[in-house]
Each structure stands twice: as structure tokens, then as C-alpha cells.
Amino acid sequence: MLGRTWGQSPGQLALGALILLLVAAELANLVATDFHPTYLLDDTWIHLQFSEQLARGHFGLVPGEKASPSSSILYPLLLMPLAGTSLHQWQPALWNLAALVAVLLLWLRLFERHVLENDGARTLSAALLSLAAIIFTNTLWLAFTGMEHVLQIAATLAVAIGLLEVQRQGGARWLLLAGLVLGPWLRIENFSITLPALVFLAWRGYWRLALLGLLGSVGGVLVVASVKVLART
């Protein structure tokens, strides 16, 4: 039954096209490197080493030497599950694949629900525009850095779409809250998105949502920062 229905939706076709692009690019990459995983930035290997040390209970890159080399609070923790195994070096690629799928689905949601008119070609147009957005905003190739940036893009899109839907429908609060909290955890720079969004929510009377976003983002980051300071002393 699944085989009969797959591919009938333009959204599914867009997802399939994205995966084909990724597979083709990754195969070319593997052939060029004798089938060793490689990333565009050496920062990815630093994060892999850091996550491996975290899994062993040490806060740093080198055993016995404390350091805080990560550009992200959350990303090294996401790389920990496969630490110490041969699959660990592939984990950045897996997270970036998941992030690309999330970004594609968010673009689809934005175009189909809020941008395009409700006609017969809306779904197909949304799928094509979503693929174009991923390719021409460099999101697709950014995934090959192996870093947390595509996850950051997903969190930012979640905030933008969440604010739009809360204003229009009063719904999708889970999507907005996830973007508000996870954005700064992924990159501290995302406070430039989260804090104005929290002010807007409070101004519009969504006090509970604003408070939850504040506690999850600012409070959470402060707790983790305190842990980092204590771990290095």
C-alpha cells in the first residue's frame, strides 16, 4: 500500500528530489575521498572530538586539559550517542540530513499555508519553491559543513512560521516554542531572533508563551553556561 501511494504527493516528490541530490553529492564526495567521510570545515572534527570527551566525562578536547571549544551548547550533546564507535564520524551527516528534511517541510508549510493561493497548483508550486529555497539560499551545501547551521535555520524558520500562525490562527504554539528555545541552544546568535519574538508575544498578550520561551531559552542557556564555568574550574 505504501509503495502505491508514495510519490503521488508533490511534497513527497520534493523530499525525494532533495534526498537524491544529497545522495548524488555525497557519493561524489566519497568517491573523491576513497570512501572516507569528510566535511567542509575542520570545526566539525573539533566538535566530534569534544563530544567524544564529553561522553567519557571530560569537558575539553584533550584528556586532562579543560576547554570549551564548541560554538554551540546543544550540538556536541547531539553528537554524543555514537561516540566511541565507527559510526560517530557519520553523525554530523545524519543530523544535517534530518535538519534538511525539517527545513524542507517548514518551507512547504510556509508556502502552502501562507503564501500561495488556494488553487489546484498550490501544492506543486509549494514543493518547487521549497526546493528552490533550499538550493538557492545555500542551505543544501551548508549541510556538507557538518555543523549545526542547518539546524539553526530550521529553528529560525520555526519561529517565523510560528509567529505568523499564532497571529493568524492562535495555533502552532509548539512549533513556535521549539524554535524560540532550541535556536539559542544551537547558536547563541539566535537570541537576536528569540528575544524580539518574546517581546512581540508579550506585547500581543501571549504572556504564558513568552514566559515559557524566556525560561527555556535564557534560563536554559544560563544554567548550561554555569555548568561550563564550574566544569572548567
PDB file of C-alpha atoms in Angstrom:
ATOM      1  CA  MET A   1       0.000   0.000   0.000  1.00  0.00           C
ATOM      2  CA  LEU A   2       2.837   2.349   0.892  1.00  0.00           C
ATOM      3  CA  GLY A   3       4.533   1.665  -2.423  1.00  0.00           C
ATOM      4  CA  ARG A   4       1.382   2.643  -4.304  1.00  0.00           C
ATOM      5  CA  THR A   5       0.858   5.934  -2.531  1.00  0.00           C
ATOM      6  CA  TRP A   6       4.459   7.143  -2.298  1.00  0.00           C
ATOM      7  CA  GLY A   7       5.260   9.800  -4.896  1.00  0.00           C
ATOM      8  CA  GLN A   8       1.683  10.855  -5.537  1.00  0.00           C
ATOM      9  CA  SER A   9       2.102  13.990  -3.402  1.00  0.00           C
ATOM     10  CA  PRO A  10       4.248  16.901  -4.693  1.00  0.00           C
ATOM     11  CA  GLY A  11       5.617  17.240  -1.167  1.00  0.00           C
ATOM     12  CA  GLN A  12       6.825  13.644  -1.294  1.00  0.00           C
ATOM     13  CA  LEU A  13       8.346  14.281  -4.717  1.00  0.00           C
ATOM     14  CA  ALA A  14      10.185  17.329  -3.342  1.00  0.00           C
ATOM     15  CA  LEU A  15      11.509  15.265  -0.434  1.00  0.00           C
ATOM     16  CA  GLY A  16      12.588  12.525  -2.843  1.00  0.00           C
ATOM     17  CA  ALA A  17      14.349  15.057  -5.082  1.00  0.00           C
ATOM     18  CA  LEU A  18      16.158  16.525  -2.078  1.00  0.00           C
ATOM     19  CA  ILE A  19      17.345  13.084  -0.956  1.00  0.00           C
ATOM     20  CA  LEU A  20      18.522  12.261  -4.494  1.00  0.00           C
ATOM     21  CA  LEU A  21      20.520  15.489  -4.608  1.00  0.00           C
ATOM     22  CA  LEU A  22      22.115  14.667  -1.270  1.00  0.00           C
ATOM     23  CA  VAL A  23      22.916  11.085  -2.247  1.00  0.00           C
ATOM     24  CA  ALA A  24      24.489  12.183  -5.542  1.00  0.00           C
ATOM     25  CA  ALA A  25      26.601  14.867  -3.860  1.00  0.00           C
ATOM     26  CA  GLU A  26      27.668  12.541  -1.039  1.00  0.00           C
ATOM     27  CA  LEU A  27      28.573   9.736  -3.456  1.00  0.00           C
ATOM     28  CA  ALA A  28      30.757  12.134  -5.438  1.00  0.00           C
ATOM     29  CA  ASN A  29      32.334  13.222  -2.163  1.00  0.00           C
ATOM     30  CA  LEU A  30      33.005   9.635  -1.047  1.00  0.00           C
ATOM     31  CA  VAL A  31      34.499   8.635  -4.396  1.00  0.00           C
ATOM     32  CA  ALA A  32      36.856  11.625  -4.217  1.00  0.00           C
ATOM     33  CA  THR A  33      37.995  10.690  -0.684  1.00  0.00           C
ATOM     34  CA  ASP A  34      38.273   6.890  -1.039  1.00  0.00           C
ATOM     35  CA  PHE A  35      35.026   6.485   0.888  1.00  0.00           C
ATOM     36  CA  HIS A  36      36.127   8.355   3.989  1.00  0.00           C
ATOM     37  CA  PRO A  37      33.609  10.858   5.420  1.00  0.00           C
ATOM     38  CA  THR A  38      34.756  14.435   5.056  1.00  0.00           C
ATOM     39  CA  TYR A  39      33.292  17.833   5.891  1.00  0.00           C
ATOM     40  CA  LEU A  40      33.937  21.321   4.548  1.00  0.00           C
ATOM     41  CA  LEU A  41      35.077  22.695   7.920  1.00  0.00           C
ATOM     42  CA  ASP A  42      37.570  21.333  10.429  1.00  0.00           C
ATOM     43  CA  ASP A  43      35.249  22.642  13.170  1.00  0.00           C
ATOM     44  CA  THR A  44      33.150  19.511  12.685  1.00  0.00           C
ATOM     45  CA  TRP A  45      36.048  17.287  13.728  1.00  0.00           C
ATOM     46  CA  ILE A  46      36.639  19.535  16.749  1.00  0.00           C
ATOM     47  CA  HIS A  47      33.008  19.045  17.771  1.00  0.00           C
ATOM     48  CA  LEU A  48      33.296  15.294  17.238  1.00  0.00           C
ATOM     49  CA  GLN A  49      36.377  15.152  19.460  1.00  0.00           C
ATOM     50  CA  PHE A  50      34.686  17.340  22.066  1.00  0.00           C
ATOM     51  CA  SER A  51      31.560  15.142  22.088  1.00  0.00           C
ATOM     52  CA  GLU A  52      33.723  12.038  22.489  1.00  0.00           C
ATOM     53  CA  GLN A  53      35.431  13.564  25.521  1.00  0.00           C
ATOM     54  CA  LEU A  54      32.047  14.609  26.942  1.00  0.00           C
ATOM     55  CA  ALA A  55      30.856  11.013  26.615  1.00  0.00           C
ATOM     56  CA  ARG A  56      33.868   9.994  28.734  1.00  0.00           C
ATOM     57  CA  GLY A  57      33.003  12.586  31.367  1.00  0.00           C
ATOM     58  CA  HIS A  58      35.710  15.111  30.452  1.00  0.00           C
ATOM     59  CA  PHE A  59      34.978  18.734  29.482  1.00  0.00           C
ATOM     60  CA  GLY A  60      37.600  19.507  26.834  1.00  0.00           C
ATOM     61  CA  LEU A  61      39.350  18.303  23.693  1.00  0.00           C
ATOM     62  CA  VAL A  62      42.415  16.671  25.250  1.00  0.00           C
ATOM     63  CA  PRO A  63      42.206  14.348  28.264  1.00  0.00           C
ATOM     64  CA  GLY A  64      43.265  16.180  31.405  1.00  0.00           C
ATOM     65  CA  GLU A  65      43.027  19.619  29.788  1.00  0.00           C
ATOM     66  CA  LYS A  66      39.792  21.540  30.331  1.00  0.00           C
ATOM     67  CA  ALA A  67      38.431  23.657  27.474  1.00  0.00           C
ATOM     68  CA  SER A  68      35.199  24.943  25.931  1.00  0.00           C
ATOM     69  CA  PRO A  69      35.830  24.730  22.171  1.00  0.00           C
ATOM     70  CA  SER A  70      32.251  24.475  20.921  1.00  0.00           C
ATOM     71  CA  SER A  71      30.329  27.155  19.026  1.00  0.00           C
ATOM     72  CA  SER A  72      27.089  25.545  20.199  1.00  0.00           C
ATOM     73  CA  ILE A  73      25.649  24.429  23.520  1.00  0.00           C
ATOM     74  CA  LEU A  74      23.441  21.688  22.120  1.00  0.00           C
ATOM     75  CA  TYR A  75      25.314  20.340  19.093  1.00  0.00           C
ATOM     76  CA  PRO A  76      28.126  18.475  20.929  1.00  0.00           C
ATOM     77  CA  LEU A  77      25.458  16.779  23.045  1.00  0.00           C
ATOM     78  CA  LEU A  78      23.653  15.684  19.877  1.00  0.00           C
ATOM     79  CA  LEU A  79      26.906  14.098  18.667  1.00  0.00           C
ATOM     80  CA  MET A  80      27.432  12.073  21.856  1.00  0.00           C
ATOM     81  CA  PRO A  81      25.188   8.985  21.303  1.00  0.00           C
ATOM     82  CA  LEU A  82      27.546   7.250  18.833  1.00  0.00           C
ATOM     83  CA  ALA A  83      30.798   8.447  20.446  1.00  0.00           C
ATOM     84  CA  GLY A  84      33.432   5.728  20.618  1.00  0.00           C
ATOM     85  CA  THR A  85      32.030   3.820  17.630  1.00  0.00           C
ATOM     86  CA  SER A  86      32.979   3.759  13.953  1.00  0.00           C
ATOM     87  CA  LEU A  87      29.654   5.450  13.166  1.00  0.00           C
ATOM     88  CA  HIS A  88      30.479   8.517  15.234  1.00  0.00           C
ATOM     89  CA  GLN A  89      32.155  10.288  12.298  1.00  0.00           C
ATOM     90  CA  TRP A  90      28.916   9.940  10.313  1.00  0.00           C
ATOM     91  CA  GLN A  91      26.727  11.524  12.972  1.00  0.00           C
ATOM     92  CA  PRO A  92      27.118  15.134  11.729  1.00  0.00           C
ATOM     93  CA  ALA A  93      25.939  13.977   8.297  1.00  0.00           C
ATOM     94  CA  LEU A  94      22.899  12.255   9.822  1.00  0.00           C
ATOM     95  CA  TRP A  95      21.922  15.324  11.852  1.00  0.00           C
ATOM     96  CA  ASN A  96      22.307  17.551   8.817  1.00  0.00           C
ATOM     97  CA  LEU A  97      20.162  15.209   6.737  1.00  0.00           C
ATOM     98  CA  ALA A  98      17.450  15.363   9.405  1.00  0.00           C
ATOM     99  CA  ALA A  99      17.800  19.155   9.550  1.00  0.00           C
ATOM    100  CA  LEU A 100      17.455  19.470   5.766  1.00  0.00           C
ATOM    101  CA  VAL A 101      14.257  17.413   5.826  1.00  0.00           C
ATOM    102  CA  ALA A 102      12.929  19.648   8.618  1.00  0.00           C
ATOM    103  CA  VAL A 103      13.813  22.797   6.660  1.00  0.00           C
ATOM    104  CA  LEU A 104      12.102  21.429   3.539  1.00  0.00           C
ATOM    105  CA  LEU A 105       8.932  20.629   5.490  1.00  0.00           C
ATOM    106  CA  LEU A 106       8.935  24.094   7.072  1.00  0.00           C
ATOM    107  CA  TRP A 107       9.311  25.813   3.695  1.00  0.00           C
ATOM    108  CA  LEU A 108       6.480  23.632   2.374  1.00  0.00           C
ATOM    109  CA  ARG A 109       4.311  24.676   5.316  1.00  0.00           C
ATOM    110  CA  LEU A 110       5.067  28.351   4.769  1.00  0.00           C
ATOM    111  CA  PHE A 111       4.420  28.389   1.029  1.00  0.00           C
ATOM    112  CA  GLU A 112       1.391  26.087   1.043  1.00  0.00           C
ATOM    113  CA  ARG A 113      -0.439  27.603   4.025  1.00  0.00           C
ATOM    114  CA  HIS A 114       0.533  31.268   3.983  1.00  0.00           C
ATOM    115  CA  VAL A 115       1.964  32.415   0.645  1.00  0.00           C
ATOM    116  CA  LEU A 116       0.265  30.716  -2.291  1.00  0.00           C
ATOM    117  CA  GLU A 117      -3.386  30.981  -3.259  1.00  0.00           C
ATOM    118  CA  ASN A 118      -5.634  28.006  -2.654  1.00  0.00           C
ATOM    119  CA  ASP A 119      -5.866  26.511  -6.131  1.00  0.00           C
ATOM    120  CA  GLY A 120      -5.092  23.226  -7.849  1.00  0.00           C
ATOM    121  CA  ALA A 121      -1.433  24.033  -8.447  1.00  0.00           C
ATOM    122  CA  ARG A 122      -0.709  25.275  -4.928  1.00  0.00           C
ATOM    123  CA  THR A 123       0.874  22.074  -3.581  1.00  0.00           C
ATOM    124  CA  LEU A 124       3.097  21.557  -6.608  1.00  0.00           C
ATOM    125  CA  SER A 125       4.166  25.213  -6.594  1.00  0.00           C
ATOM    126  CA  ALA A 126       4.948  24.990  -2.875  1.00  0.00           C
ATOM    127  CA  ALA A 127       7.114  21.909  -3.465  1.00  0.00           C
ATOM    128  CA  LEU A 128       9.082  23.584  -6.272  1.00  0.00           C
ATOM    129  CA  LEU A 129       9.541  26.802  -4.306  1.00  0.00           C
ATOM    130  CA  SER A 130      10.680  24.861  -1.240  1.00  0.00           C
ATOM    131  CA  LEU A 131      13.334  23.013  -3.231  1.00  0.00           C
ATOM    132  CA  ALA A 132      14.461  26.285  -4.799  1.00  0.00           C
ATOM    133  CA  ALA A 133      14.661  27.918  -1.366  1.00  0.00           C
ATOM    134  CA  ILE A 134      16.922  25.150  -0.043  1.00  0.00           C
ATOM    135  CA  ILE A 135      19.198  25.233  -3.093  1.00  0.00           C
ATOM    136  CA  PHE A 136      19.456  28.976  -3.737  1.00  0.00           C
ATOM    137  CA  THR A 137      19.812  30.017  -0.092  1.00  0.00           C
ATOM    138  CA  ASN A 138      22.823  27.662   0.049  1.00  0.00           C
ATOM    139  CA  THR A 139      21.165  25.540   2.738  1.00  0.00           C
ATOM    140  CA  LEU A 140      21.789  22.324   0.804  1.00  0.00           C
ATOM    141  CA  TRP A 141      25.527  22.895   0.530  1.00  0.00           C
ATOM    142  CA  LEU A 142      25.741  24.274   4.065  1.00  0.00           C
ATOM    143  CA  ALA A 143      24.787  20.796   5.263  1.00  0.00           C
ATOM    144  CA  PHE A 144      28.128  19.499   3.984  1.00  0.00           C
ATOM    145  CA  THR A 145      29.981  21.538   6.584  1.00  0.00           C
ATOM    146  CA  GLY A 146      28.692  19.032   9.131  1.00  0.00           C
ATOM    147  CA  MET A 147      27.960  21.822  11.599  1.00  0.00           C
ATOM    148  CA  GLU A 148      24.798  22.949  13.384  1.00  0.00           C
ATOM    149  CA  HIS A 149      23.875  25.730  10.953  1.00  0.00           C
ATOM    150  CA  VAL A 150      21.093  23.884   9.105  1.00  0.00           C
ATOM    151  CA  LEU A 151      19.510  23.041  12.464  1.00  0.00           C
ATOM    152  CA  GLN A 152      19.783  26.763  13.272  1.00  0.00           C
ATOM    153  CA  ILE A 153      17.972  27.604  10.032  1.00  0.00           C
ATOM    154  CA  ALA A 154      15.209  25.146  10.938  1.00  0.00           C
ATOM    155  CA  ALA A 155      14.795  26.788  14.356  1.00  0.00           C
ATOM    156  CA  THR A 156      14.653  30.258  12.775  1.00  0.00           C
ATOM    157  CA  LEU A 157      12.031  29.173  10.244  1.00  0.00           C
ATOM    158  CA  ALA A 158      10.022  27.604  13.072  1.00  0.00           C
ATOM    159  CA  VAL A 159       9.960  30.965  14.883  1.00  0.00           C
ATOM    160  CA  ALA A 160       8.942  32.882  11.759  1.00  0.00           C
ATOM    161  CA  ILE A 161       6.173  30.449  10.791  1.00  0.00           C
ATOM    162  CA  GLY A 162       5.075  30.023  14.401  1.00  0.00           C
ATOM    163  CA  LEU A 163       4.644  33.779  14.891  1.00  0.00           C
ATOM    164  CA  LEU A 164       2.676  34.001  11.665  1.00  0.00           C
ATOM    165  CA  GLU A 165       0.356  31.159  12.649  1.00  0.00           C
ATOM    166  CA  VAL A 166      -0.152  32.365  16.207  1.00  0.00           C
ATOM    167  CA  GLN A 167      -1.196  35.745  14.795  1.00  0.00           C
ATOM    168  CA  ARG A 168      -3.488  34.295  12.152  1.00  0.00           C
ATOM    169  CA  GLN A 169      -4.946  31.259  13.892  1.00  0.00           C
ATOM    170  CA  GLY A 170      -3.787  31.207  17.503  1.00  0.00           C
ATOM    171  CA  GLY A 171      -2.293  27.773  16.832  1.00  0.00           C
ATOM    172  CA  ALA A 172       1.041  26.030  16.155  1.00  0.00           C
ATOM    173  CA  ARG A 173       2.395  27.167  19.511  1.00  0.00           C
ATOM    174  CA  TRP A 174       4.514  24.026  19.888  1.00  0.00           C
ATOM    175  CA  LEU A 175       6.356  24.912  16.674  1.00  0.00           C
ATOM    176  CA  LEU A 176       6.999  28.473  17.820  1.00  0.00           C
ATOM    177  CA  LEU A 177       8.124  27.415  21.291  1.00  0.00           C
ATOM    178  CA  ALA A 178      10.519  24.819  19.879  1.00  0.00           C
ATOM    179  CA  GLY A 179      12.154  27.443  17.638  1.00  0.00           C
ATOM    180  CA  LEU A 180      12.348  30.021  20.435  1.00  0.00           C
ATOM    181  CA  VAL A 181      14.084  27.625  22.818  1.00  0.00           C
ATOM    182  CA  LEU A 182      16.234  25.497  20.517  1.00  0.00           C
ATOM    183  CA  GLY A 183      17.566  28.402  18.431  1.00  0.00           C
ATOM    184  CA  PRO A 184      19.817  29.894  21.161  1.00  0.00           C
ATOM    185  CA  TRP A 185      20.767  26.423  22.345  1.00  0.00           C
ATOM    186  CA  LEU A 186      22.054  25.681  18.846  1.00  0.00           C
ATOM    187  CA  ARG A 187      23.706  29.083  18.276  1.00  0.00           C
ATOM    188  CA  ILE A 188      23.869  31.878  20.823  1.00  0.00           C
ATOM    189  CA  GLU A 189      23.354  34.349  17.957  1.00  0.00           C
ATOM    190  CA  ASN A 190      19.771  33.154  17.670  1.00  0.00           C
ATOM    191  CA  PHE A 191      18.907  35.315  20.669  1.00  0.00           C
ATOM    192  CA  SER A 192      18.661  38.045  18.011  1.00  0.00           C
ATOM    193  CA  ILE A 193      15.595  36.107  16.790  1.00  0.00           C
ATOM    194  CA  THR A 194      14.247  34.781  20.089  1.00  0.00           C
ATOM    195  CA  LEU A 195      14.334  37.961  22.204  1.00  0.00           C
ATOM    196  CA  PRO A 196      12.422  40.215  19.746  1.00  0.00           C
ATOM    197  CA  ALA A 197       9.919  37.392  19.245  1.00  0.00           C
ATOM    198  CA  LEU A 198       9.401  37.151  23.021  1.00  0.00           C
ATOM    199  CA  VAL A 199       8.837  40.919  23.237  1.00  0.00           C
ATOM    200  CA  PHE A 200       6.306  40.701  20.404  1.00  0.00           C
ATOM    201  CA  LEU A 201       4.454  37.818  22.068  1.00  0.00           C
ATOM    202  CA  ALA A 202       4.260  39.703  25.381  1.00  0.00           C
ATOM    203  CA  TRP A 203       3.047  42.832  23.574  1.00  0.00           C
ATOM    204  CA  ARG A 204       0.314  40.832  21.837  1.00  0.00           C
ATOM    205  CA  GLY A 205      -0.813  39.315  25.135  1.00  0.00           C
ATOM    206  CA  TYR A 206       0.673  35.826  24.815  1.00  0.00           C
ATOM    207  CA  TRP A 207       2.279  36.083  28.241  1.00  0.00           C
ATOM    208  CA  ARG A 208       2.375  32.376  29.032  1.00  0.00           C
ATOM    209  CA  LEU A 209       4.030  31.510  25.726  1.00  0.00           C
ATOM    210  CA  ALA A 210       6.511  34.378  26.158  1.00  0.00           C
ATOM    211  CA  LEU A 211       7.367  33.240  29.689  1.00  0.00           C
ATOM    212  CA  LEU A 212       7.899  29.638  28.615  1.00  0.00           C
ATOM    213  CA  GLY A 213      10.121  30.803  25.753  1.00  0.00           C
ATOM    214  CA  LEU A 214      12.106  33.040  28.117  1.00  0.00           C
ATOM    215  CA  LEU A 215      12.631  30.288  30.685  1.00  0.00           C
ATOM    216  CA  GLY A 216      13.536  27.727  28.046  1.00  0.00           C
ATOM    217  CA  SER A 217      15.993  29.903  26.153  1.00  0.00           C
ATOM    218  CA  VAL A 218      17.559  32.425  28.538  1.00  0.00           C
ATOM    219  CA  GLY A 219      17.158  30.290  31.658  1.00  0.00           C
ATOM    220  CA  GLY A 220      18.415  27.154  29.965  1.00  0.00           C
ATOM    221  CA  VAL A 221      21.445  28.842  28.438  1.00  0.00           C
ATOM    222  CA  LEU A 222      22.369  30.423  31.791  1.00  0.00           C
ATOM    223  CA  VAL A 223      22.190  27.036  33.512  1.00  0.00           C
ATOM    224  CA  VAL A 224      24.411  25.384  30.897  1.00  0.00           C
ATOM    225  CA  ALA A 225      26.838  28.322  30.964  1.00  0.00           C
ATOM    226  CA  SER A 226      27.116  27.957  34.749  1.00  0.00           C
ATOM    227  CA  VAL A 227      27.831  24.240  34.356  1.00  0.00           C
ATOM    228  CA  LYS A 228      30.555  25.073  31.826  1.00  0.00           C
ATOM    229  CA  VAL A 229      32.199  27.553  34.213  1.00  0.00           C
ATOM    230  CA  LEU A 230      32.098  25.033  37.079  1.00  0.00           C
ATOM    231  CA  ALA A 231      33.476  22.269  34.830  1.00  0.00           C
ATOM    232  CA  ARG A 232      36.477  24.399  33.904  1.00  0.00           C
ATOM    233  CA  THR A 233      37.361  25.453  37.466  1.00  0.00           C
TER     234      THR A 233
END
